[in-house]
Amino acid sequence: MISKNQIKFIRSLELKKNRKQNGLFVAEGPKVVGDLLHADYKARMLFATKPYPGAELITDDELQRISFLQHPQEILAVFEMPTLNSQPSTLNSQLSLALDGVQDPGNLGTIIRIADWFGISTIYCSPETADVYNPKVVQATMGSLAHVQVVYTDLLALVSQLPPSYPVYGTLLDGENIYQQELTSEGIIVMGNEGNGISQALREHINRRLLIPDFHTGELRAESLNVAIATAITCSEFKRRQ
């Protein structure tokens, strides 16, 4: 049986300040929890409504009380946070992503999942980007958090120290059609905030400006793409060329 104190503590991890103070975060569902365990994340607490290795058995009602999901998924774990890098030394020779103020947890989680799918192993995030250990982010990754390194850092400082020839891509309204541009197998792709796009200061360091063209010919059309969808389209085109 799960105690009232345990329930209160787990629920408190919904807040970033409590996650940071305790160095813990919550993950739910067999897929997400299983992938994190397989990646050697350390589970401080593990609860399940069905027999599961190392888990304490609880009832469906108890799981409902500690879950952050509308429809709980059989298993919930409280994991220790690994140490996140804050100042990467240099970018590697592969393709990476940079998120400049992506604030929606669902978007961040989906982008981590997209990076995993397209074999992008590192995402650099500005301090204003949503917390990777927000329960909504963790859930949206569907386990990809276990496979992608997320680094919170000063993006302006990061790109400022790059050689002038290093490809810094960004999707901008004044960019060139992505389907007609040369795309390299190394570089960093910057994706911006949901409402404001890439910050002006960071824009000045983008040396490969890309545009995802609009193919709609009517007067009424969507004004923009969701940042996660735009990331998926961009990553797909890069990987298609390799």
Tab-separated table of N, CA and C in Angstrom, residues 56-212:
chain	number	residue	atom	x	y	z
A	56	GLU	N	6.613	-2.193	-6.588
A	56	GLU	CA	5.666	-2.418	-5.509
A	56	GLU	C	4.262	-2.452	-6.095
A	57	LEU	N	3.509	-3.497	-5.787
A	57	LEU	CA	2.159	-3.625	-6.330
A	57	LEU	C	1.211	-2.650	-5.635
A	58	ILE	N	0.440	-1.922	-6.443
A	58	ILE	CA	-0.570	-1.010	-5.912
A	58	ILE	C	-1.867	-1.218	-6.693
A	59	THR	N	-2.930	-0.639	-6.191
A	59	THR	CA	-4.227	-0.778	-6.861
A	59	THR	C	-4.365	0.275	-7.963
A	60	ASP	N	-5.360	0.076	-8.822
A	60	ASP	CA	-5.650	1.063	-9.867
A	60	ASP	C	-5.993	2.412	-9.257
A	61	ASP	N	-6.712	2.384	-8.141
A	61	ASP	CA	-7.097	3.626	-7.473
A	61	ASP	C	-5.867	4.358	-6.942
A	62	GLU	N	-4.917	3.625	-6.392
A	62	GLU	CA	-3.700	4.250	-5.884
A	62	GLU	C	-2.872	4.840	-7.021
A	63	LEU	N	-2.810	4.123	-8.137
A	63	LEU	CA	-2.073	4.640	-9.288
A	63	LEU	C	-2.711	5.929	-9.797
A	64	GLN	N	-4.028	5.965	-9.799
A	64	GLN	CA	-4.736	7.159	-10.232
A	64	GLN	C	-4.372	8.364	-9.372
A	65	ARG	N	-4.130	8.137	-8.105
A	65	ARG	CA	-3.849	9.229	-7.167
A	65	ARG	C	-2.437	9.801	-7.339
A	66	ILE	N	-1.521	9.014	-7.878
A	66	ILE	CA	-0.157	9.517	-8.061
A	66	ILE	C	0.162	9.843	-9.513
A	67	SER	N	-0.709	9.456	-10.431
A	67	SER	CA	-0.434	9.645	-11.850
A	67	SER	C	-0.714	11.080	-12.290
A	68	PHE	N	0.043	11.539	-13.285
A	68	PHE	CA	-0.201	12.834	-13.901
A	68	PHE	C	-0.976	12.683	-15.206
A	69	LEU	N	-1.368	11.463	-15.534
A	69	LEU	CA	-2.091	11.183	-16.768
A	69	LEU	C	-3.586	11.058	-16.497
A	70	GLN	N	-4.380	11.419	-17.490
A	70	GLN	CA	-5.824	11.245	-17.364
A	70	GLN	C	-6.177	9.767	-17.319
A	71	HIS	N	-5.421	8.984	-18.082
A	71	HIS	CA	-5.619	7.531	-18.096
A	71	HIS	C	-4.281	6.859	-17.750
A	72	PRO	N	-4.040	6.572	-16.479
A	72	PRO	CA	-2.774	5.963	-16.052
A	72	PRO	C	-2.472	4.658	-16.773
A	73	GLN	N	-1.171	4.368	-16.918
A	73	GLN	CA	-0.740	3.241	-17.751
A	73	GLN	C	0.024	2.177	-16.972
A	74	GLU	N	-0.581	1.635	-15.953
A	74	GLU	CA	-0.117	0.438	-15.244
A	74	GLU	C	1.123	0.605	-14.377
A	75	ILE	N	2.036	1.508	-14.758
A	75	ILE	CA	3.296	1.597	-14.025
A	75	ILE	C	3.748	3.049	-13.921
A	76	LEU	N	4.314	3.391	-12.766
A	76	LEU	CA	4.858	4.738	-12.543
A	76	LEU	C	6.168	4.601	-11.778
A	77	ALA	N	7.145	5.397	-12.186
A	77	ALA	CA	8.451	5.358	-11.524
A	77	ALA	C	8.928	6.759	-11.198
A	78	VAL	N	9.648	6.875	-10.105
A	78	VAL	CA	10.340	8.112	-9.750
A	78	VAL	C	11.828	7.852	-9.968
A	79	PHE	N	12.413	8.580	-10.915
A	79	PHE	CA	13.814	8.363	-11.296
A	79	PHE	C	14.714	9.475	-10.785
A	80	GLU	N	15.966	9.113	-10.549
A	80	GLU	CA	16.981	10.108	-10.252
A	80	GLU	C	17.382	10.805	-11.552
A	81	MET	N	17.538	12.113	-11.476
A	81	MET	CA	17.987	12.857	-12.651
A	81	MET	C	19.470	12.604	-12.883
A	82	PRO	N	19.854	12.280	-14.099
A	82	PRO	CA	21.290	12.236	-14.386
A	82	PRO	C	21.824	13.653	-14.433
A	83	THR	N	23.104	13.816	-14.340
A	83	THR	CA	23.708	15.142	-14.415
A	83	THR	C	23.642	15.644	-15.842
A	84	LEU	N	22.933	16.776	-16.039
A	84	LEU	CA	22.835	17.346	-17.375
A	84	LEU	C	24.030	18.243	-17.660
A	85	ASN	N	24.589	18.116	-18.857
A	85	ASN	CA	25.667	19.012	-19.247
A	85	ASN	C	25.119	20.429	-19.396
A	86	SER	N	25.870	21.419	-18.975
A	86	SER	CA	25.436	22.803	-19.128
A	86	SER	C	26.336	23.591	-20.072
A	87	GLN	N	27.579	23.138	-20.224
A	87	GLN	CA	28.492	23.839	-21.118
A	87	GLN	C	29.233	22.824	-21.989
A	88	PRO	N	28.666	22.458	-23.132
A	88	PRO	CA	29.358	21.522	-24.007
A	88	PRO	C	30.649	22.141	-24.533
A	89	SER	N	31.666	21.333	-24.671
A	89	SER	CA	32.948	21.854	-25.119
A	89	SER	C	32.887	22.258	-26.590
A	90	THR	N	32.652	21.310	-27.459
A	90	THR	CA	32.557	21.609	-28.888
A	90	THR	C	31.455	20.767	-29.492
A	91	LEU	N	30.922	21.236	-30.601
A	91	LEU	CA	29.947	20.447	-31.329
A	91	LEU	C	30.677	19.345	-32.084
A	92	ASN	N	30.020	18.195	-32.203
A	92	ASN	CA	30.669	17.103	-32.928
A	92	ASN	C	30.434	17.261	-34.423
A	93	SER	N	30.881	16.295	-35.185
A	93	SER	CA	30.795	16.384	-36.641
A	93	SER	C	29.468	15.861	-37.177
A	94	GLN	N	28.512	15.667	-36.275
A	94	GLN	CA	27.201	15.185	-36.694
A	94	GLN	C	26.192	16.323	-36.707
A	95	LEU	N	24.961	15.980	-37.034
A	95	LEU	CA	23.869	16.944	-37.032
A	95	LEU	C	23.272	17.017	-35.632
A	96	SER	N	23.004	18.228	-35.154
A	96	SER	CA	22.376	18.402	-33.849
A	96	SER	C	21.275	19.453	-33.960
A	97	LEU	N	20.451	19.521	-32.913
A	97	LEU	CA	19.366	20.495	-32.856
A	97	LEU	C	19.631	21.505	-31.753
A	98	ALA	N	19.127	22.722	-31.935
A	98	ALA	CA	19.160	23.744	-30.887
A	98	ALA	C	17.755	24.325	-30.775
A	99	LEU	N	17.226	24.380	-29.570
A	99	LEU	CA	15.870	24.885	-29.335
A	99	LEU	C	15.947	26.204	-28.593
A	100	ASP	N	15.487	27.258	-29.249
A	100	ASP	CA	15.573	28.608	-28.713
A	100	ASP	C	14.221	29.017	-28.121
A	101	GLY	N	14.021	28.668	-26.848
A	101	GLY	CA	12.806	29.091	-26.159
A	101	GLY	C	11.559	28.313	-26.516
A	102	VAL	N	11.683	27.031	-26.836
A	102	VAL	CA	10.498	26.190	-27.059
A	102	VAL	C	9.856	25.926	-25.696
A	103	GLN	N	8.667	26.452	-25.479
A	103	GLN	CA	8.103	26.476	-24.138
A	103	GLN	C	7.015	25.446	-23.885
A	104	ASP	N	6.416	24.911	-24.916
A	104	ASP	CA	5.345	23.941	-24.711
A	104	ASP	C	5.942	22.564	-24.412
A	105	PRO	N	5.595	21.962	-23.265
A	105	PRO	CA	6.163	20.654	-22.914
A	105	PRO	C	5.886	19.577	-23.958
A	106	GLY	N	4.699	19.607	-24.531
A	106	GLY	CA	4.381	18.616	-25.560
A	106	GLY	C	5.271	18.760	-26.776
A	107	ASN	N	5.557	19.996	-27.167
A	107	ASN	CA	6.449	20.230	-28.305
A	107	ASN	C	7.861	19.735	-28.006
A	108	LEU	N	8.370	20.048	-26.819
A	108	LEU	CA	9.725	19.602	-26.468
A	108	LEU	C	9.801	18.084	-26.464
A	109	GLY	N	8.845	17.425	-25.834
A	109	GLY	CA	8.861	15.968	-25.795
A	109	GLY	C	8.787	15.351	-27.172
A	110	THR	N	7.945	15.929	-28.029
A	110	THR	CA	7.814	15.420	-29.401
A	110	THR	C	9.100	15.628	-30.185
A	111	ILE	N	9.767	16.774	-29.997
A	111	ILE	CA	11.022	17.038	-30.698
A	111	ILE	C	12.106	16.057	-30.258
A	112	ILE	N	12.141	15.713	-28.984
A	112	ILE	CA	13.101	14.706	-28.512
A	112	ILE	C	12.824	13.369	-29.200
A	113	ARG	N	11.568	13.039	-29.326
A	113	ARG	CA	11.180	11.793	-30.010
A	113	ARG	C	11.565	11.849	-31.485
A	114	ILE	N	11.369	13.002	-32.115
A	114	ILE	CA	11.740	13.185	-33.519
A	114	ILE	C	13.251	13.032	-33.691
A	115	ALA	N	14.012	13.661	-32.797
A	115	ALA	CA	15.477	13.549	-32.872
A	115	ALA	C	15.905	12.091	-32.778
A	116	ASP	N	15.306	11.355	-31.878
A	116	ASP	CA	15.620	9.936	-31.717
A	116	ASP	C	15.332	9.178	-33.002
A	117	TRP	N	14.201	9.457	-33.606
A	117	TRP	CA	13.777	8.748	-34.831
A	117	TRP	C	14.761	8.991	-35.970
A	118	PHE	N	15.261	10.226	-36.073
A	118	PHE	CA	16.147	10.570	-37.184
A	118	PHE	C	17.633	10.451	-36.827
A	119	GLY	N	17.918	9.839	-35.693
A	119	GLY	CA	19.301	9.560	-35.341
A	119	GLY	C	20.097	10.771	-34.925
A	120	ILE	N	19.425	11.780	-34.388
A	120	ILE	CA	20.118	12.977	-33.876
A	120	ILE	C	20.289	12.793	-32.378
A	121	SER	N	21.509	12.731	-31.926
A	121	SER	CA	21.773	12.300	-30.552
A	121	SER	C	21.836	13.426	-29.529
A	122	THR	N	21.939	14.689	-29.987
A	122	THR	CA	22.100	15.799	-29.045
A	122	THR	C	21.168	16.953	-29.385
A	123	ILE	N	20.503	17.479	-28.366
A	123	ILE	CA	19.679	18.677	-28.495
A	123	ILE	C	20.197	19.711	-27.497
A	124	TYR	N	20.535	20.904	-27.994
A	124	TYR	CA	20.948	22.008	-27.141
A	124	TYR	C	19.734	22.903	-26.891
A	125	CYS	N	19.470	23.215	-25.631
A	125	CYS	CA	18.294	24.004	-25.268
A	125	CYS	C	18.705	25.298	-24.576
A	126	SER	N	18.044	26.383	-24.921
A	126	SER	CA	18.243	27.628	-24.188
A	126	SER	C	17.642	27.478	-22.798
A	127	PRO	N	18.090	28.281	-21.834
A	127	PRO	CA	17.520	28.204	-20.484
A	127	PRO	C	16.011	28.459	-20.457
A	128	GLU	N	15.497	29.171	-21.459
A	128	GLU	CA	14.064	29.483	-21.506
A	128	GLU	C	13.225	28.327	-22.033
A	129	THR	N	13.871	27.325	-22.570
A	129	THR	CA	13.148	26.157	-23.087
A	129	THR	C	12.553	25.365	-21.928
A	130	ALA	N	11.419	24.723	-22.181
A	130	ALA	CA	10.727	23.937	-21.153
A	130	ALA	C	11.672	22.927	-20.497
A	131	ASP	N	11.374	22.584	-19.247
A	131	ASP	CA	12.185	21.635	-18.490
A	131	ASP	C	11.993	20.227	-19.046
A	132	VAL	N	13.079	19.586	-19.386
A	132	VAL	CA	13.020	18.254	-19.985
A	132	VAL	C	12.395	17.222	-19.052
A	133	TYR	N	12.415	17.497	-17.725
A	133	TYR	CA	11.869	16.537	-16.773
A	133	TYR	C	10.446	16.857	-16.334
A	134	ASN	N	9.828	17.838	-16.966
A	134	ASN	CA	8.400	18.066	-16.776
A	134	ASN	C	7.668	16.766	-17.138
A	135	PRO	N	6.717	16.309	-16.315
A	135	PRO	CA	6.030	15.046	-16.617
A	135	PRO	C	5.429	14.981	-18.026
A	136	LYS	N	4.947	16.125	-18.522
A	136	LYS	CA	4.364	16.149	-19.864
A	136	LYS	C	5.433	15.958	-20.936
A	137	VAL	N	6.625	16.507	-20.694
A	137	VAL	CA	7.729	16.309	-21.628
A	137	VAL	C	8.155	14.845	-21.631
A	138	VAL	N	8.371	14.300	-20.445
A	138	VAL	CA	8.811	12.906	-20.322
A	138	VAL	C	7.833	11.977	-21.030
A	139	GLN	N	6.541	12.210	-20.827
A	139	GLN	CA	5.532	11.356	-21.442
A	139	GLN	C	5.540	11.487	-22.963
A	140	ALA	N	5.679	12.727	-23.457
A	140	ALA	CA	5.648	12.959	-24.902
A	140	ALA	C	6.848	12.356	-25.619
A	141	THR	N	7.955	12.146	-24.898
A	141	THR	CA	9.126	11.532	-25.541
A	141	THR	C	8.900	10.061	-25.856
A	142	MET	N	7.955	9.431	-25.181
A	142	MET	CA	7.665	8.000	-25.368
A	142	MET	C	8.927	7.137	-25.246
A	143	GLY	N	9.777	7.497	-24.312
A	143	GLY	CA	10.981	6.713	-24.049
A	143	GLY	C	12.236	7.235	-24.722
A	144	SER	N	12.085	8.170	-25.662
A	144	SER	CA	13.253	8.679	-26.385
A	144	SER	C	14.173	9.510	-25.513
A	145	LEU	N	13.687	9.949	-24.353
A	145	LEU	CA	14.547	10.651	-23.403
A	145	LEU	C	15.749	9.797	-23.023
A	146	ALA	N	15.587	8.480	-23.095
A	146	ALA	CA	16.672	7.563	-22.749
A	146	ALA	C	17.755	7.510	-23.821
A	147	HIS	N	17.461	8.029	-25.014
A	147	HIS	CA	18.386	7.865	-26.140
A	147	HIS	C	18.985	9.169	-26.644
A	148	VAL	N	18.466	10.304	-26.188
A	148	VAL	CA	18.898	11.612	-26.695
A	148	VAL	C	19.481	12.436	-25.556
A	149	GLN	N	20.647	13.010	-25.773
A	149	GLN	CA	21.266	13.883	-24.770
A	149	GLN	C	20.689	15.288	-24.911
A	150	VAL	N	20.179	15.822	-23.804
A	150	VAL	CA	19.628	17.177	-23.782
A	150	VAL	C	20.555	18.064	-22.971
A	151	VAL	N	21.040	19.142	-23.589
A	151	VAL	CA	22.010	20.028	-22.961
A	151	VAL	C	21.408	21.430	-22.853
A	152	TYR	N	21.316	21.963	-21.641
A	152	TYR	CA	20.854	23.336	-21.445
A	152	TYR	C	22.070	24.252	-21.390
A	153	THR	N	22.068	25.255	-22.261
A	153	THR	CA	23.242	26.121	-22.355
A	153	THR	C	22.854	27.456	-22.977
A	154	ASP	N	23.771	28.381	-22.973
A	154	ASP	CA	23.588	29.672	-23.633
A	154	ASP	C	23.818	29.456	-25.130
A	155	LEU	N	22.746	29.454	-25.906
A	155	LEU	CA	22.877	29.149	-27.331
A	155	LEU	C	23.689	30.204	-28.075
A	156	LEU	N	23.536	31.450	-27.670
A	156	LEU	CA	24.301	32.511	-28.326
A	156	LEU	C	25.797	32.303	-28.122
A	157	ALA	N	26.183	31.939	-26.906
A	157	ALA	CA	27.594	31.659	-26.636
A	157	ALA	C	28.060	30.428	-27.407
A	158	LEU	N	27.170	29.455	-27.523
A	158	LEU	CA	27.506	28.218	-28.231
A	158	LEU	C	27.826	28.478	-29.695
A	159	VAL	N	26.953	29.192	-30.392
A	159	VAL	CA	27.161	29.418	-31.829
A	159	VAL	C	28.217	30.481	-32.081
A	160	SER	N	28.434	31.387	-31.105
A	160	SER	CA	29.427	32.449	-31.295
A	160	SER	C	30.850	31.905	-31.378
A	161	GLN	N	31.085	30.757	-30.721
A	161	GLN	CA	32.442	30.215	-30.708
A	161	GLN	C	32.714	29.275	-31.884
A	162	LEU	N	31.725	29.122	-32.773
A	162	LEU	CA	31.898	28.230	-33.916
A	162	LEU	C	32.703	28.902	-35.030
A	163	PRO	N	33.445	28.119	-35.805
A	163	PRO	CA	34.119	28.692	-36.976
A	163	PRO	C	33.091	29.254	-37.945
A	164	PRO	N	33.409	30.313	-38.677
A	164	PRO	CA	32.467	30.932	-39.619
A	164	PRO	C	31.909	29.953	-40.650
A	165	SER	N	32.697	28.928	-40.959
A	165	SER	CA	32.277	27.972	-41.987
A	165	SER	C	31.349	26.879	-41.449
A	166	TYR	N	31.200	26.792	-40.113
A	166	TYR	CA	30.369	25.731	-39.543
A	166	TYR	C	28.905	26.009	-39.858
A	167	PRO	N	28.169	25.027	-40.417
A	167	PRO	CA	26.784	25.263	-40.818
A	167	PRO	C	25.849	25.462	-39.626
A	168	VAL	N	25.247	26.644	-39.563
A	168	VAL	CA	24.221	26.940	-38.558
A	168	VAL	C	22.936	27.210	-39.326
A	169	TYR	N	22.020	26.243	-39.288
A	169	TYR	CA	20.768	26.339	-40.038
A	169	TYR	C	19.655	26.908	-39.158
A	170	GLY	N	18.711	27.562	-39.796
A	170	GLY	CA	17.529	28.035	-39.092
A	170	GLY	C	16.376	28.177	-40.062
A	171	THR	N	15.174	27.842	-39.638
A	171	THR	CA	13.999	28.002	-40.490
A	171	THR	C	13.419	29.388	-40.256
A	172	LEU	N	13.411	30.204	-41.303
A	172	LEU	CA	12.987	31.593	-41.217
A	172	LEU	C	12.089	31.950	-42.399
A	173	LEU	N	11.229	32.941	-42.202
A	173	LEU	CA	10.307	33.336	-43.265
A	173	LEU	C	11.036	33.934	-44.460
A	174	ASP	N	12.237	34.482	-44.228
A	174	ASP	CA	13.004	35.037	-45.345
A	174	ASP	C	14.099	34.067	-45.794
A	175	GLY	N	13.941	32.798	-45.446
A	175	GLY	CA	14.913	31.792	-45.843
A	175	GLY	C	14.704	31.309	-47.266
A	176	GLU	N	15.575	30.400	-47.704
A	176	GLU	CA	15.501	29.826	-49.047
A	176	GLU	C	14.859	28.437	-48.965
A	177	ASN	N	14.118	28.099	-49.983
A	177	ASN	CA	13.382	26.834	-50.058
A	177	ASN	C	14.282	25.657	-49.655
A	178	ILE	N	13.908	24.957	-48.594
A	178	ILE	CA	14.729	23.865	-48.070
A	178	ILE	C	14.940	22.762	-49.096
A	179	TYR	N	13.977	22.580	-49.994
A	179	TYR	CA	14.054	21.503	-50.982
A	179	TYR	C	14.990	21.842	-52.140
A	180	GLN	N	15.472	23.074	-52.159
A	180	GLN	CA	16.365	23.505	-53.234
A	180	GLN	C	17.746	23.899	-52.736
A	181	GLN	N	17.993	23.664	-51.436
A	181	GLN	CA	19.266	24.070	-50.842
A	181	GLN	C	20.168	22.872	-50.573
A	182	GLU	N	21.460	23.144	-50.563
A	182	GLU	CA	22.418	22.115	-50.179
A	182	GLU	C	22.358	21.931	-48.668
A	183	LEU	N	22.239	20.691	-48.231
A	183	LEU	CA	22.155	20.379	-46.808
A	183	LEU	C	23.310	19.457	-46.444
A	184	THR	N	24.012	19.778	-45.392
A	184	THR	CA	25.196	19.017	-45.003
A	184	THR	C	24.863	17.944	-43.971
A	185	SER	N	25.778	17.013	-43.785
A	185	SER	CA	25.579	15.937	-42.810
A	185	SER	C	26.043	16.351	-41.422
A	186	GLU	N	26.649	17.531	-41.309
A	186	GLU	CA	27.021	18.077	-40.005
A	186	GLU	C	26.484	19.502	-39.890
A	187	GLY	N	26.343	19.950	-38.666
A	187	GLY	CA	25.826	21.295	-38.450
A	187	GLY	C	24.834	21.297	-37.299
A	188	ILE	N	24.279	22.470	-37.046
A	188	ILE	CA	23.285	22.616	-35.988
A	188	ILE	C	22.052	23.292	-36.573
A	189	ILE	N	20.887	22.731	-36.284
A	189	ILE	CA	19.619	23.263	-36.775
A	189	ILE	C	18.922	23.976	-35.625
A	190	VAL	N	18.696	25.267	-35.772
A	190	VAL	CA	18.055	26.062	-34.716
A	190	VAL	C	16.561	26.155	-34.987
A	191	MET	N	15.766	25.817	-33.982
A	191	MET	CA	14.311	25.954	-34.048
A	191	MET	C	13.881	26.931	-32.963
A	192	GLY	N	12.919	27.810	-33.289
A	192	GLY	CA	12.594	28.905	-32.391
A	192	GLY	C	11.337	28.718	-31.567
A	193	ASN	N	11.055	29.733	-30.794
A	193	ASN	CA	9.893	29.799	-29.919
A	193	ASN	C	8.593	29.708	-30.712
A	194	GLU	N	7.570	29.129	-30.096
A	194	GLU	CA	6.289	28.905	-30.763
A	194	GLU	C	5.665	30.184	-31.313
A	195	GLY	N	5.801	31.284	-30.581
A	195	GLY	CA	5.154	32.514	-31.026
A	195	GLY	C	6.083	33.499	-31.707
A	196	ASN	N	7.338	33.550	-31.259
A	196	ASN	CA	8.267	34.581	-31.741
A	196	ASN	C	9.364	34.058	-32.647
A	197	GLY	N	9.456	32.759	-32.797
A	197	GLY	CA	10.494	32.196	-33.639
A	197	GLY	C	11.870	32.310	-32.999
A	198	ILE	N	12.897	32.354	-33.825
A	198	ILE	CA	14.273	32.445	-33.347
A	198	ILE	C	14.569	33.881	-32.913
A	199	SER	N	15.218	34.049	-31.768
A	199	SER	CA	15.522	35.383	-31.262
A	199	SER	C	16.434	36.137	-32.233
A	200	GLN	N	16.307	37.475	-32.254
A	200	GLN	CA	17.058	38.300	-33.194
A	200	GLN	C	18.564	38.123	-33.024
A	201	ALA	N	19.031	38.052	-31.783
A	201	ALA	CA	20.465	37.917	-31.541
A	201	ALA	C	21.005	36.616	-32.127
A	202	LEU	N	20.242	35.544	-31.990
A	202	LEU	CA	20.680	34.254	-32.499
A	202	LEU	C	20.556	34.198	-34.023
A	203	ARG	N	19.557	34.900	-34.546
A	203	ARG	CA	19.346	34.937	-35.992
A	203	ARG	C	20.577	35.442	-36.738
A	204	GLU	N	21.268	36.368	-36.134
A	204	GLU	CA	22.437	36.971	-36.785
A	204	GLU	C	23.577	35.971	-36.984
A	205	HIS	N	23.517	34.853	-36.277
A	205	HIS	CA	24.576	33.846	-36.403
A	205	HIS	C	24.169	32.688	-37.322
A	206	ILE	N	22.963	32.745	-37.858
A	206	ILE	CA	22.511	31.695	-38.778
A	206	ILE	C	23.067	31.986	-40.167
A	207	ASN	N	23.883	31.087	-40.684
A	207	ASN	CA	24.490	31.295	-41.995
A	207	ASN	C	23.862	30.450	-43.100
A	208	ARG	N	22.873	29.634	-42.732
A	208	ARG	CA	22.126	28.846	-43.721
A	208	ARG	C	20.634	29.014	-43.392
A	209	ARG	N	19.994	29.967	-44.050
A	209	ARG	CA	18.606	30.308	-43.745
A	209	ARG	C	17.670	29.478	-44.620
A	210	LEU	N	16.791	28.734	-43.981
A	210	LEU	CA	15.909	27.808	-44.694
A	210	LEU	C	14.446	28.218	-44.546
A	211	LEU	N	13.667	27.843	-45.537
A	211	LEU	CA	12.219	28.073	-45.517
A	211	LEU	C	11.508	26.782	-45.902
A	212	ILE	N	10.540	26.383	-45.088
A	212	ILE	CA	9.647	25.284	-45.478
A	212	ILE	C	8.519	25.919	-46.279
